[in-house]
Coordinates of C-alpha atoms in Angstrom, one line a residue:
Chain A
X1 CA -70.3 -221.0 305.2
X2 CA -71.5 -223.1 308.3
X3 CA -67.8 -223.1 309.2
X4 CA -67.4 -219.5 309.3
X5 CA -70.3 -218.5 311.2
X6 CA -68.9 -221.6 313.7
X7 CA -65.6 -220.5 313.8
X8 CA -66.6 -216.4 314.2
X9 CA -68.3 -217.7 317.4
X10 CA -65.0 -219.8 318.7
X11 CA -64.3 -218.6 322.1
X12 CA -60.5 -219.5 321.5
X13 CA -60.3 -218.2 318.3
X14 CA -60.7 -214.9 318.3
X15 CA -58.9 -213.7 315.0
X16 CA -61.6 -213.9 312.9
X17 CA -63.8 -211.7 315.1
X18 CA -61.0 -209.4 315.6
X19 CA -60.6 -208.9 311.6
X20 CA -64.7 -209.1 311.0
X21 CA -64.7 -205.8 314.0
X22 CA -61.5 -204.5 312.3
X23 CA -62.8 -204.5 308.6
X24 CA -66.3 -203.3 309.3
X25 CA -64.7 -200.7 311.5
X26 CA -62.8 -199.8 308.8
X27 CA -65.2 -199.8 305.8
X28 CA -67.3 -196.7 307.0
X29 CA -63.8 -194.7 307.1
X30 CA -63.2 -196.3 303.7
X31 CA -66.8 -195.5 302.0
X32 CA -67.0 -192.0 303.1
X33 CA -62.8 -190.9 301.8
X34 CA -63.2 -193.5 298.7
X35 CA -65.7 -191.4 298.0
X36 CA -64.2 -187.9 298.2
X37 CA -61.3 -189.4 296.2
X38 CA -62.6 -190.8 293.9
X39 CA -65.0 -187.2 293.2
X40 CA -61.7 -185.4 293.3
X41 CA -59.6 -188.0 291.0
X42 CA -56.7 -188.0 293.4
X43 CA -56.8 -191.9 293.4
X44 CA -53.2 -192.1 292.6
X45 CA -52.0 -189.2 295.1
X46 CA -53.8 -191.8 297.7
X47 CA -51.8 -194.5 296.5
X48 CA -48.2 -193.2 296.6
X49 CA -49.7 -191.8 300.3
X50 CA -50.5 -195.4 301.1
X51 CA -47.1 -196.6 300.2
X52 CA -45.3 -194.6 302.3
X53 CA -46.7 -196.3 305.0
X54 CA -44.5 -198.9 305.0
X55 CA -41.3 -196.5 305.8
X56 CA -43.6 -195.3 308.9
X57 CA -44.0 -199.5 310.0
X58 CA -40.6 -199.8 308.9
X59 CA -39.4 -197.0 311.8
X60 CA -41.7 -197.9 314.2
X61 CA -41.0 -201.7 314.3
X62 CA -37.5 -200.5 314.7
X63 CA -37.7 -198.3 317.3
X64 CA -39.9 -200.8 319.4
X65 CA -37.4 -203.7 318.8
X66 CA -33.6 -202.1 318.4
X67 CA -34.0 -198.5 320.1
X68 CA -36.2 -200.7 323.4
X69 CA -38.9 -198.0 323.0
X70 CA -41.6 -200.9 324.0
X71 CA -44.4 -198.0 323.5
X72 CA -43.8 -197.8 319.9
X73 CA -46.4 -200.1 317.8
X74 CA -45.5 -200.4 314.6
X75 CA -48.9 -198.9 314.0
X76 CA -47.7 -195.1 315.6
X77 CA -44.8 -195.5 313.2
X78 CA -47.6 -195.9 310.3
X79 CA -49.3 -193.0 311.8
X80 CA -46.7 -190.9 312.0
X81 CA -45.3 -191.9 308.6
X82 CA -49.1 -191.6 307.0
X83 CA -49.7 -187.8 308.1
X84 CA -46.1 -186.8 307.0
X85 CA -46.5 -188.3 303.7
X86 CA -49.8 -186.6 303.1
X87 CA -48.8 -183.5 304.3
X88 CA -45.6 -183.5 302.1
X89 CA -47.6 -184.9 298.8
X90 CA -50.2 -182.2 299.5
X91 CA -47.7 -179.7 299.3
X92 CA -46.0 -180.4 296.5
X93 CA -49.1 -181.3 293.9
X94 CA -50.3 -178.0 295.1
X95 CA -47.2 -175.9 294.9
X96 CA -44.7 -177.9 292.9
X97 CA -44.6 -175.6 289.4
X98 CA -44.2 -179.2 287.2
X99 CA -43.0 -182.7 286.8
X100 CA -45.3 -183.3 289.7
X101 CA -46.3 -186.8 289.2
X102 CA -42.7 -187.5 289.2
X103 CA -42.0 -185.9 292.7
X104 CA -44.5 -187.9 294.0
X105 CA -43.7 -191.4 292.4
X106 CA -40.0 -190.4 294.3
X107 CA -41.9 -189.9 297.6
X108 CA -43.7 -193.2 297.0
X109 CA -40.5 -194.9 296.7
X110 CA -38.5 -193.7 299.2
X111 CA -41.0 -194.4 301.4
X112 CA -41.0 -198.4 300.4
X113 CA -37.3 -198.6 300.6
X114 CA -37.0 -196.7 303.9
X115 CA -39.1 -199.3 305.2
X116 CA -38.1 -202.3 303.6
X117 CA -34.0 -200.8 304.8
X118 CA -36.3 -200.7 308.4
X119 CA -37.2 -204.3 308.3
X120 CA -34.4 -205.4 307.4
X121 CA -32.3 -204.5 310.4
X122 CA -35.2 -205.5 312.8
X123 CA -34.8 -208.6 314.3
X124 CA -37.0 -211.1 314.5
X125 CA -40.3 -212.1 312.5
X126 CA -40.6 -208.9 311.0
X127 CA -41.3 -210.2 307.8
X128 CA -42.1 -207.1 304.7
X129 CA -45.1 -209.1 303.2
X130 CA -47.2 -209.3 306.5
X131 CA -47.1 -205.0 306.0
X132 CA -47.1 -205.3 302.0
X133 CA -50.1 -207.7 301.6
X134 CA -52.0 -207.8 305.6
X135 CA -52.2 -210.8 307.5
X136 CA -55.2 -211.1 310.3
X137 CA -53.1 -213.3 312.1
X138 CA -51.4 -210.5 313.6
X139 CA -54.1 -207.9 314.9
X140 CA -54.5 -207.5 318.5
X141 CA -57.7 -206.2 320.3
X142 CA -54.9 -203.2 321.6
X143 CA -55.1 -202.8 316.9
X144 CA -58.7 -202.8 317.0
X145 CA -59.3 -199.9 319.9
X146 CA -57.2 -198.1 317.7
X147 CA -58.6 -198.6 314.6
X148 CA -61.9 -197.5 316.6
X149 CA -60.6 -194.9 317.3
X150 CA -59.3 -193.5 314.2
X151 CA -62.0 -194.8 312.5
X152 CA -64.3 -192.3 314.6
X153 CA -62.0 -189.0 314.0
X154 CA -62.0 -190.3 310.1
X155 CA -65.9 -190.1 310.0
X156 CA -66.3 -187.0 312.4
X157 CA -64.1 -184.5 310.2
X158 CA -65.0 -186.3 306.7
X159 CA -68.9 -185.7 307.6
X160 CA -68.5 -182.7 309.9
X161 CA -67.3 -180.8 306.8
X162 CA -69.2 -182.7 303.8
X163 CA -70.3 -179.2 302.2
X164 CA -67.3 -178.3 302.0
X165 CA -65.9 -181.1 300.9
X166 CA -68.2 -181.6 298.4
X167 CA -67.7 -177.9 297.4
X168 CA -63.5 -178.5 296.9
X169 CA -64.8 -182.2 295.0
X170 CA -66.5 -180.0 292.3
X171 CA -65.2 -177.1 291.7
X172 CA -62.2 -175.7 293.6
X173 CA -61.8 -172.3 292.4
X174 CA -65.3 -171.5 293.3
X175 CA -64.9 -172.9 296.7
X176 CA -62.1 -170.8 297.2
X177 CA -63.6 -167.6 295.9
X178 CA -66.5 -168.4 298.2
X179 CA -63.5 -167.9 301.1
X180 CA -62.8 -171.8 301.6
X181 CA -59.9 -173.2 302.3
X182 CA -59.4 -175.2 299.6
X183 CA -55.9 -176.3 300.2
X184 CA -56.3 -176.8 303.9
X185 CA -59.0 -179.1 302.9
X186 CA -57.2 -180.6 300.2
X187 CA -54.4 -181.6 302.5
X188 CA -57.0 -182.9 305.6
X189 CA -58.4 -185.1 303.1
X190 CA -54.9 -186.7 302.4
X191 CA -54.6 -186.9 305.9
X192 CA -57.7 -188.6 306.5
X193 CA -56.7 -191.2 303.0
X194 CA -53.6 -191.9 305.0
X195 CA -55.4 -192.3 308.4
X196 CA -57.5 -194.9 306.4
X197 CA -54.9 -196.5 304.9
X198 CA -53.5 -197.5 308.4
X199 CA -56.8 -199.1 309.6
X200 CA -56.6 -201.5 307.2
X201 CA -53.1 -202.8 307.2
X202 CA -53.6 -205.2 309.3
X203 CA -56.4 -206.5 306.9
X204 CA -55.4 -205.4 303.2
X205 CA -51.7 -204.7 303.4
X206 CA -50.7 -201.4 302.2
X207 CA -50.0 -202.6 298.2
X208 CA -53.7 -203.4 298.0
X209 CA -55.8 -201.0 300.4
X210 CA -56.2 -198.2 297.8
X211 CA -58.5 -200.6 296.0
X212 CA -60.6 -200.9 298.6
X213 CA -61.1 -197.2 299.1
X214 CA -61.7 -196.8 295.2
X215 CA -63.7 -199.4 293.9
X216 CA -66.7 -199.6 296.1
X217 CA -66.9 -195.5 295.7
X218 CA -66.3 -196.1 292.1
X219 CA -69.3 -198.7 292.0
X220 CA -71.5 -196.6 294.1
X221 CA -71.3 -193.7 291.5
X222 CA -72.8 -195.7 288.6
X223 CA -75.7 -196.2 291.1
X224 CA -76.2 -193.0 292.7
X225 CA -77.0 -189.0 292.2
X226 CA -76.1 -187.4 295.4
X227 CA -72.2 -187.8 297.2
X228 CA -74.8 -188.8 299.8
X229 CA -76.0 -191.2 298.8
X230 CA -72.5 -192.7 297.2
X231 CA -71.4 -193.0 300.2
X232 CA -73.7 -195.0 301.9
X233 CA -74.1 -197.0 299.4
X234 CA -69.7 -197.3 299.0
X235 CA -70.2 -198.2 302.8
X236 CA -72.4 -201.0 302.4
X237 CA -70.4 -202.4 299.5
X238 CA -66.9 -202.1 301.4
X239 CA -69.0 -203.9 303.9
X240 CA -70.0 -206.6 301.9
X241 CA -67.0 -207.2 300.1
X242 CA -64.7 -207.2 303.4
X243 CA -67.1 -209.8 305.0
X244 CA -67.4 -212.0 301.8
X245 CA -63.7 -212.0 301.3
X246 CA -62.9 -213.0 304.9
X247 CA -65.6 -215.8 305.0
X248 CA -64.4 -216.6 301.5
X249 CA -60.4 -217.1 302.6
X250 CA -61.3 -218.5 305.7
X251 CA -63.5 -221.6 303.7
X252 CA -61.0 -221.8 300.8
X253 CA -57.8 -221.3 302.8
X254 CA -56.5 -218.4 300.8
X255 CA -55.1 -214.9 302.5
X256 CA -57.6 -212.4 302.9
X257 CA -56.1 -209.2 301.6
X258 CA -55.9 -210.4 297.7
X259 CA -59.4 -212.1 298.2
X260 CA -61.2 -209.3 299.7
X261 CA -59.6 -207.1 296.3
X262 CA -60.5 -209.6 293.9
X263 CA -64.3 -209.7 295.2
X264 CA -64.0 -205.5 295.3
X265 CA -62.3 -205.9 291.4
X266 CA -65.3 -208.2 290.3
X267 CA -67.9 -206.0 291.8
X268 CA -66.6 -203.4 290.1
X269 CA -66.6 -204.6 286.5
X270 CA -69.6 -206.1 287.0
X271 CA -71.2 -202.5 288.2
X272 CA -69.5 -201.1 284.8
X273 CA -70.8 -203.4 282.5
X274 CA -74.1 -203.1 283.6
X275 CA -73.7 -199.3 283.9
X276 CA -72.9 -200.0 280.3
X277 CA -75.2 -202.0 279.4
X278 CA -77.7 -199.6 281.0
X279 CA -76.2 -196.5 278.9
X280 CA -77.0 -197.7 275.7
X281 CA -80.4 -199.1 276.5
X282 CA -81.2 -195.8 277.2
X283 CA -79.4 -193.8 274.4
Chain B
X1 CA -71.9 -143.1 297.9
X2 CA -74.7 -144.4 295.1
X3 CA -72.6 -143.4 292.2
X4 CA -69.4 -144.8 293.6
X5 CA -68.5 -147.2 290.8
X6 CA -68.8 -150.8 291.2
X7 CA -65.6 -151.7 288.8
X8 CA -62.5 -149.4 289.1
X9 CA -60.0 -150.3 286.9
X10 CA -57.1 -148.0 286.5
X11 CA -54.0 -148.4 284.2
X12 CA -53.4 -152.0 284.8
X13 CA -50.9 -153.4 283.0
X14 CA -50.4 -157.8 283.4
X15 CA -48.3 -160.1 281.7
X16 CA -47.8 -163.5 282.2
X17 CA -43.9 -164.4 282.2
X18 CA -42.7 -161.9 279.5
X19 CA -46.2 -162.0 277.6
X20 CA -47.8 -158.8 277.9
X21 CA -51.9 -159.8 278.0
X22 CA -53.2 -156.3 279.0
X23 CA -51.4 -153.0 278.6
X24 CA -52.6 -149.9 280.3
X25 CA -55.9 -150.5 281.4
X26 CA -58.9 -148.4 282.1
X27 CA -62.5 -148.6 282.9
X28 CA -65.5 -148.1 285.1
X29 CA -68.5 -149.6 285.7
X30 CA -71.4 -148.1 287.1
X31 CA -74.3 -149.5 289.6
X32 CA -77.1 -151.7 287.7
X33 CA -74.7 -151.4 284.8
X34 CA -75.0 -154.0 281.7
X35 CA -72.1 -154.5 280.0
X36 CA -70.4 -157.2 277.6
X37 CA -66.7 -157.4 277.4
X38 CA -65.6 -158.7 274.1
X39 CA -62.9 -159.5 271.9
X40 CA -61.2 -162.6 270.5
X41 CA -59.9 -165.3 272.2
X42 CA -56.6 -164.9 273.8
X43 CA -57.1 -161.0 273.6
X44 CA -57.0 -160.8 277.6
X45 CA -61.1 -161.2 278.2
X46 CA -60.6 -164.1 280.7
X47 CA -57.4 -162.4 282.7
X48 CA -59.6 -159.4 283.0
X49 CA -62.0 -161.5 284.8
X50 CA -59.4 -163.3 287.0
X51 CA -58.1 -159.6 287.8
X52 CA -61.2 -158.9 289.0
X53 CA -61.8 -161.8 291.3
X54 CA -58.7 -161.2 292.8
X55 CA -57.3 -164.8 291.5
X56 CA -54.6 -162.9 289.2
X57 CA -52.4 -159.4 290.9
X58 CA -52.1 -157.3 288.1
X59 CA -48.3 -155.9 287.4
X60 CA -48.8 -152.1 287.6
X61 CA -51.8 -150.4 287.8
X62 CA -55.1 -150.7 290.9
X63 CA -58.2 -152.3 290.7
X64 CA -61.2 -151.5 292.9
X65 CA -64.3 -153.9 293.6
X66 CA -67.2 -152.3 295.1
X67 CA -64.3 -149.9 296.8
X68 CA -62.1 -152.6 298.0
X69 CA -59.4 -154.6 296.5
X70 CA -60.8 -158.0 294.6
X71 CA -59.7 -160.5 297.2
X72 CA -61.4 -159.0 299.5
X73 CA -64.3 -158.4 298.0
X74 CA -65.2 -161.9 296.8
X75 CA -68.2 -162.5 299.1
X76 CA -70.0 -159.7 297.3
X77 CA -69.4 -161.0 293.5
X78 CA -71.2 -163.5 292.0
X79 CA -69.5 -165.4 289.0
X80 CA -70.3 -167.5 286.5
X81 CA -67.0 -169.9 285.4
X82 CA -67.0 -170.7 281.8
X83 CA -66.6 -174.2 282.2
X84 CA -66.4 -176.2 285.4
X85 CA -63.6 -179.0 284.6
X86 CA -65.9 -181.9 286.7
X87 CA -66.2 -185.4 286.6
X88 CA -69.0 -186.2 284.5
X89 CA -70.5 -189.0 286.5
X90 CA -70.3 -186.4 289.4
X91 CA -73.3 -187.4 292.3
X92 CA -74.7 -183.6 292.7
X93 CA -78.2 -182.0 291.7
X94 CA -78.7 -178.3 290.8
X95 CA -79.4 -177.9 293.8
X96 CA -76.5 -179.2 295.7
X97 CA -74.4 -177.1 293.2
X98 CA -76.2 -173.4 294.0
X99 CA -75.8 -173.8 297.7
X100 CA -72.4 -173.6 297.2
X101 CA -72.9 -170.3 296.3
X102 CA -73.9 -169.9 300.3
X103 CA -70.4 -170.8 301.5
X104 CA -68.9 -167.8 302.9
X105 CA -67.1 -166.6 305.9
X106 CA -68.1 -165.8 309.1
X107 CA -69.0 -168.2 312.6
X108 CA -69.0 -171.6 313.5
X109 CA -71.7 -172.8 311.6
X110 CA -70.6 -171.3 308.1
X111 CA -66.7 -172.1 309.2
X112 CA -67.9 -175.9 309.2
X113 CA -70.2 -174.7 305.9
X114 CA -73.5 -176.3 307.1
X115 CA -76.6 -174.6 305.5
X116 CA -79.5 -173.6 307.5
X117 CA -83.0 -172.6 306.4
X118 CA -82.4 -169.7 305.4
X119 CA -79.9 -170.8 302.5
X120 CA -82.1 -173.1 301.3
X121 CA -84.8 -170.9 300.8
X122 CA -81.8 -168.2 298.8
X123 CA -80.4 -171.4 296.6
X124 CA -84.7 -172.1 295.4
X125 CA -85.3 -168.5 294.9
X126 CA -81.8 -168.5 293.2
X127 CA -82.9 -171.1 290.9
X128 CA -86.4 -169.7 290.6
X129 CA -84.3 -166.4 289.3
X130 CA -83.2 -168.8 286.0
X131 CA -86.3 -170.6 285.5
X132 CA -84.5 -173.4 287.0
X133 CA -86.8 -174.5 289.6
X134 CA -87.9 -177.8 288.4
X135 CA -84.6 -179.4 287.5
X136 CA -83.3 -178.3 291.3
X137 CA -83.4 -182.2 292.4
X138 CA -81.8 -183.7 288.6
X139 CA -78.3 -184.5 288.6
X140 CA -75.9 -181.9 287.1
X141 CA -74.8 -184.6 284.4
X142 CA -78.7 -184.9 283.3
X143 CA -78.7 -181.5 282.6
X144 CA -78.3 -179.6 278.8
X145 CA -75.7 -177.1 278.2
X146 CA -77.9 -174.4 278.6
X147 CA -79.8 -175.6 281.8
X148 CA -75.8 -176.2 283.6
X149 CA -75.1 -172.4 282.8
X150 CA -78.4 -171.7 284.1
X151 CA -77.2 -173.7 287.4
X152 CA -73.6 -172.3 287.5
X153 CA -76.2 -168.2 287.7
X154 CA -77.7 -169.6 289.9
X155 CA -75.5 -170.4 292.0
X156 CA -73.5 -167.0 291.4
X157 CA -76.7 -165.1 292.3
X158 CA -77.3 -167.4 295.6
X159 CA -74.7 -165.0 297.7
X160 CA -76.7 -162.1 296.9
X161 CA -73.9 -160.5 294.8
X162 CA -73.8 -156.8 293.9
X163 CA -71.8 -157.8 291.0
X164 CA -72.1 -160.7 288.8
X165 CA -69.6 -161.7 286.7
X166 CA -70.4 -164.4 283.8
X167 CA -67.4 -165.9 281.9
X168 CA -68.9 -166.8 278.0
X169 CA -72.2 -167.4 279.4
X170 CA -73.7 -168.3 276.4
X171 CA -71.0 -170.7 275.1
X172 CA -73.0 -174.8 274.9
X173 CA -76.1 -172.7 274.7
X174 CA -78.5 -173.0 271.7
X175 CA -80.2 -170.0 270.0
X176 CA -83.2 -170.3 271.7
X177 CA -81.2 -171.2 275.5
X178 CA -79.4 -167.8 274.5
X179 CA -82.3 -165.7 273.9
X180 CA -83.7 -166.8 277.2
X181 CA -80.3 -166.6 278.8
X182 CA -80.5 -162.7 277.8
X183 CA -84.1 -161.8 279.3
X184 CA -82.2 -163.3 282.5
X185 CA -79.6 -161.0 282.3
X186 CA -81.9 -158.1 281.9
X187 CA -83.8 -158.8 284.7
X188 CA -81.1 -159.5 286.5
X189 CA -79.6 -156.5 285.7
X190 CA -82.3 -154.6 287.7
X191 CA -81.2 -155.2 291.0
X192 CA -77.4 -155.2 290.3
X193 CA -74.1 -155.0 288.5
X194 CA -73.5 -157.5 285.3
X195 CA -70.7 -157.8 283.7
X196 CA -71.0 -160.6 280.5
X197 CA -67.8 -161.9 278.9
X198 CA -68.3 -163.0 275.1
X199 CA -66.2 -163.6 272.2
X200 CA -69.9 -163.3 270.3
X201 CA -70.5 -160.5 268.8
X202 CA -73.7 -161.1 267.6
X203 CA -74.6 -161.0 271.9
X204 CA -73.9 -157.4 272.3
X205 CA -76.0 -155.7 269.7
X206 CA -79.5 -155.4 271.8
X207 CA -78.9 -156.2 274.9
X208 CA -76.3 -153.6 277.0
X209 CA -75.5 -149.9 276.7
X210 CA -71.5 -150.2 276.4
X211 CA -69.0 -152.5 275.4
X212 CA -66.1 -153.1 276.7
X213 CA -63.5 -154.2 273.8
X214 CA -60.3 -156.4 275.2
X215 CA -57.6 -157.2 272.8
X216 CA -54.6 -156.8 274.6
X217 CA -56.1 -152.8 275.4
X218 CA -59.3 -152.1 276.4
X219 CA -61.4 -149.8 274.5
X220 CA -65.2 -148.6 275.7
X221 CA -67.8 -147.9 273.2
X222 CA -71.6 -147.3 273.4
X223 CA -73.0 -150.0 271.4
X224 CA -74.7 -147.4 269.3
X225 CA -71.3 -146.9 268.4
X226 CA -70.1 -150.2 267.4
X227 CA -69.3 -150.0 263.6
X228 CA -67.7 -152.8 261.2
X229 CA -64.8 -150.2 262.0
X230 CA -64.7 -150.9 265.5
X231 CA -64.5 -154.9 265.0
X232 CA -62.1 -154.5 262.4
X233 CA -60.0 -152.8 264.6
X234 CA -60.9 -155.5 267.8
X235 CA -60.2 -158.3 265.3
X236 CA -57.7 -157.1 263.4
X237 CA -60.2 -158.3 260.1
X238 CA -62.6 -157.3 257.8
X239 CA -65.6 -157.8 259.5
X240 CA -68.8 -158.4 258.3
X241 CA -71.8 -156.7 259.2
X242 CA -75.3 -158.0 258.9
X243 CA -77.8 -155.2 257.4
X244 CA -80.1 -154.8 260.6
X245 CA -77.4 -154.0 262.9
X246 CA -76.5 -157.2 264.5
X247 CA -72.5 -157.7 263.6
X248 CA -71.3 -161.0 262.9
X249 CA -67.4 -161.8 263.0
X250 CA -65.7 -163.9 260.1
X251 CA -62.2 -162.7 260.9
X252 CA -59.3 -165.0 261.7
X253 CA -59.5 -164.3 265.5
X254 CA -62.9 -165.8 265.9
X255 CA -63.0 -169.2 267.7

């Protein structure tokens, strides 16, 4: 542990800083969208949404390195590619008449293979598993301004419109007879999934980030009876489990993304058993 | 206009696909009306509703809410969903849930759907209304069948409806959560329009002064006039009917 707190406070080393800022950063995005997804059991939606953020790396690491568009962080490309694929999975789990689910899975897909096809024909270290699994060796301070600010537009429109929100979570029909917008709400908070999704790329890798935006939320139901209150307590845990999982890799020499999940997966199970546990104590 | 009718229903017709569900439709209902629509499950009772509300067009025929077309005339009906299809470890109080009965339309403050004072103070009166007020701060999963139905009024009479609309309010509900339910519904029915869905019978019998009978068409009676002849016809079933006037339904189209 000594180590950690030494090497956090390495002026030549400033990775671990940079992931620390990134991950906390991230983990109030992450608590307050868990928990809206989590309410609104779209957890799977949010995953094939996160997938197709590698087809948005994909393009963008392309366009910077064949096209010469030096502007064009791979990051944008995940953006870009983020908000399309919400937009488009909104849409159809909305409108699509049936066979949903297998729509989506196609999106999901394509999305992978688009970018692996991406990496592929980029030159250089682009290397799939950096985007698939994260890898703190590669953010950049120019990352963590913008995960700052995306982070910020994540929490202003997620909290700005909590009653809502919270209304749509519960019961949509009722929301909409009460003249919300429930599906410009339900696609916003796919957006704001993606959004999340991108912050933590760097960090978690795309394969594993959905499990960082479920399981704390999921924990913080067992222990909570107001979304409010979820979230802050999803928040704290995101917290906790990001900063225990980087201090954890960095001691034991293991990569960050599938430690910081692991310490998330535990948490969880243990919350559930206890939840459990709890349940029958008092039946 | 006090006499203008709060439900205008006029030769509706509605089928899903090729399925007719309603054929030629017609009915009014008054100002501070009480009224039970009934008849047996998959007889049309819950498309009537969703007519109403504006969430279903129907084929051929006009409808009229307070005067205006359903959709737009949401934001003056209160309704009561049969069921609401949540997660059961849902994080929300009674409370949280009736405010949502505040949403609406109309500036800044309501297009980002912040509450002020002033909804608070509707939601407690709203749950005051039920006999709800000292569950407002439990959790929604905490709550009995009857006491969640008592929410899900509430929360239908927090937008100050001129018309409420309750969907089976009495299924989950225990004889004596019903009986209670009912001197709600008569008070309520004081100040405005209600309009109960049931597929019990047993409901109707006391409580309003017409029924509205939904299988497939739509017949009116006066509950004075509701014979074992009129639920045989309803139910298609020989019917039986308890001695002091309460009608119980043993037919095949019960559920």
């Amino acid at each position: 542990m000594a180590e950690f707190l030494e090497a956090l406070r390495d002026p030549h080393f400033p990775l671990l800083r940079y992931a620390l800022a990134a991950g906390l950063l991230a983990s109030v995005a992450f608590g307050i969208v868990g928990c809206y997804v989590v309410t609104r059991r779209i957890s799977y939606i949010a995953a094939a949404v996160s997938h197709c953020v590698l087809g948005g790396i994909g393009a963008g690491l392309y366009l910077q390195t064949v096209v010469g568009l030096a502007w064009c962080d791979p990051l944008y490309g995940a953006i870009g590619a983020a908000l399309a694929a919400a937009v488009a999975i909104g849409l159809i789990s909305l409108y699509a008449r049936q066979r949903e689910d297998t729509v989506i899975s196609a999106i999901w897909t394509i999305g992978m293979a688009a970018g692996l096809l991406f990496l592929y024909k980029t030159p250089g270290y682009a290397e799939p598993m950096v985007y698939l699994f994260g890898d703190i060796l590669y953010l950049t301070a120019h990352d963590l301004w913008l995960i700052a600010g995306l982070d910020v537009l994540i929490v202003v429109l997620a909290l700005g419109l909590y009653n809502k929100f919270l209304a749509i979570c519960f019961d949509e029909e009722f929301a909409r007879l009460r003249g919300v917008r429930a599906e410009w709400l339900y696609v916003l908070l796919l957006c704001l999934t993606a959004l999340c999704v991108v912050l933590m790329v760097r960090v978690v890798g795309i394969v594993m980030v959905i499990a960082l935006l479920t399981l704390p939320a999921a924990m913080a139901g067992q222990l909570t009876r107001q979304l409010w209150q979820m979230m802050l307590v999803a928040v704290l845990m995101c917290m906790v489990f990001v900063t225990a999982g980087l201090a954890l890799s960095f001691i034991l020499d293991l990569p960050t993304g599938p430690v910081i999940v692991s310490l998330a997966a535990v948490g969880y199970l243990l919350a559930a058993v206890a939840g459990r546990v709890r349940l029958r104590r008092v039946g | 206009m006090a006499d203008e009718p709060v439900i205008d229903v006029c030769d509706v017709s509605f089928a899903y696909g090729a399925a007719p569900v309603l054929e030629d439709v017609s009915f009014q209902v008054g100002p501070h009306e009480l009224i039970c629509m009934v008849g047996p499950n998959g007889g049309g009772k819950t498309t009537l509703v969703r007519l109403l509300l504006g969430l279903l067009r129907p084929g051929r025929g006009r409808i009229r809410v307070l005067g205006r077309p359903p959709e737009r005339a949401r934001l003056r009906v209160g309704y009561m969903p049969q069921h609401v299809d949540h997660d059961p470890q849902f994080p929300v109080t009674a409370l949280d849930i009736v405010l949502m009965g505040r949403l609406g339309r109309g500036g800044l403050r309501k297009a980002l759907g912040w509450y002020d004072r002033a909804d608070r103070r509707a939601a407690l009166e709203a749950l005051d209304m039920v006999d709800m007020t000292p569950a407002a701060r439990q959790t929604y999963a905490t709550l009995s069948g009857g006491q969640r139905q008592r929410v899900l009024i509430a929360r239908a009479l927090c937008g100050g409806p001129e018309l409420l609309l309750l969907d089976e309010p009495t299924a989950n509900v225990d004889a004596l959560g019903e009986s209670r339910l009912m001197d709600i519904l008569k008070r309520l029915s004081r100040r405005m329009s209600v309009v109960t869905v049931s597929h019990d019978l047993g409901l109707v019998s006391d409580l309003v002064e017409r029924v509205i009978c939904v299988n497939r068409r739509v017949v009116v009676h006066p509950t004075s006039h509701m014979t074992g002849q009129v639920f045989e016809d309803l139910y298609g079933a020989k019917q039986r009917v308890v001695e002091h006037g309460e009608v119980t339904p043993g037919g095949p189209g019960d559920g």
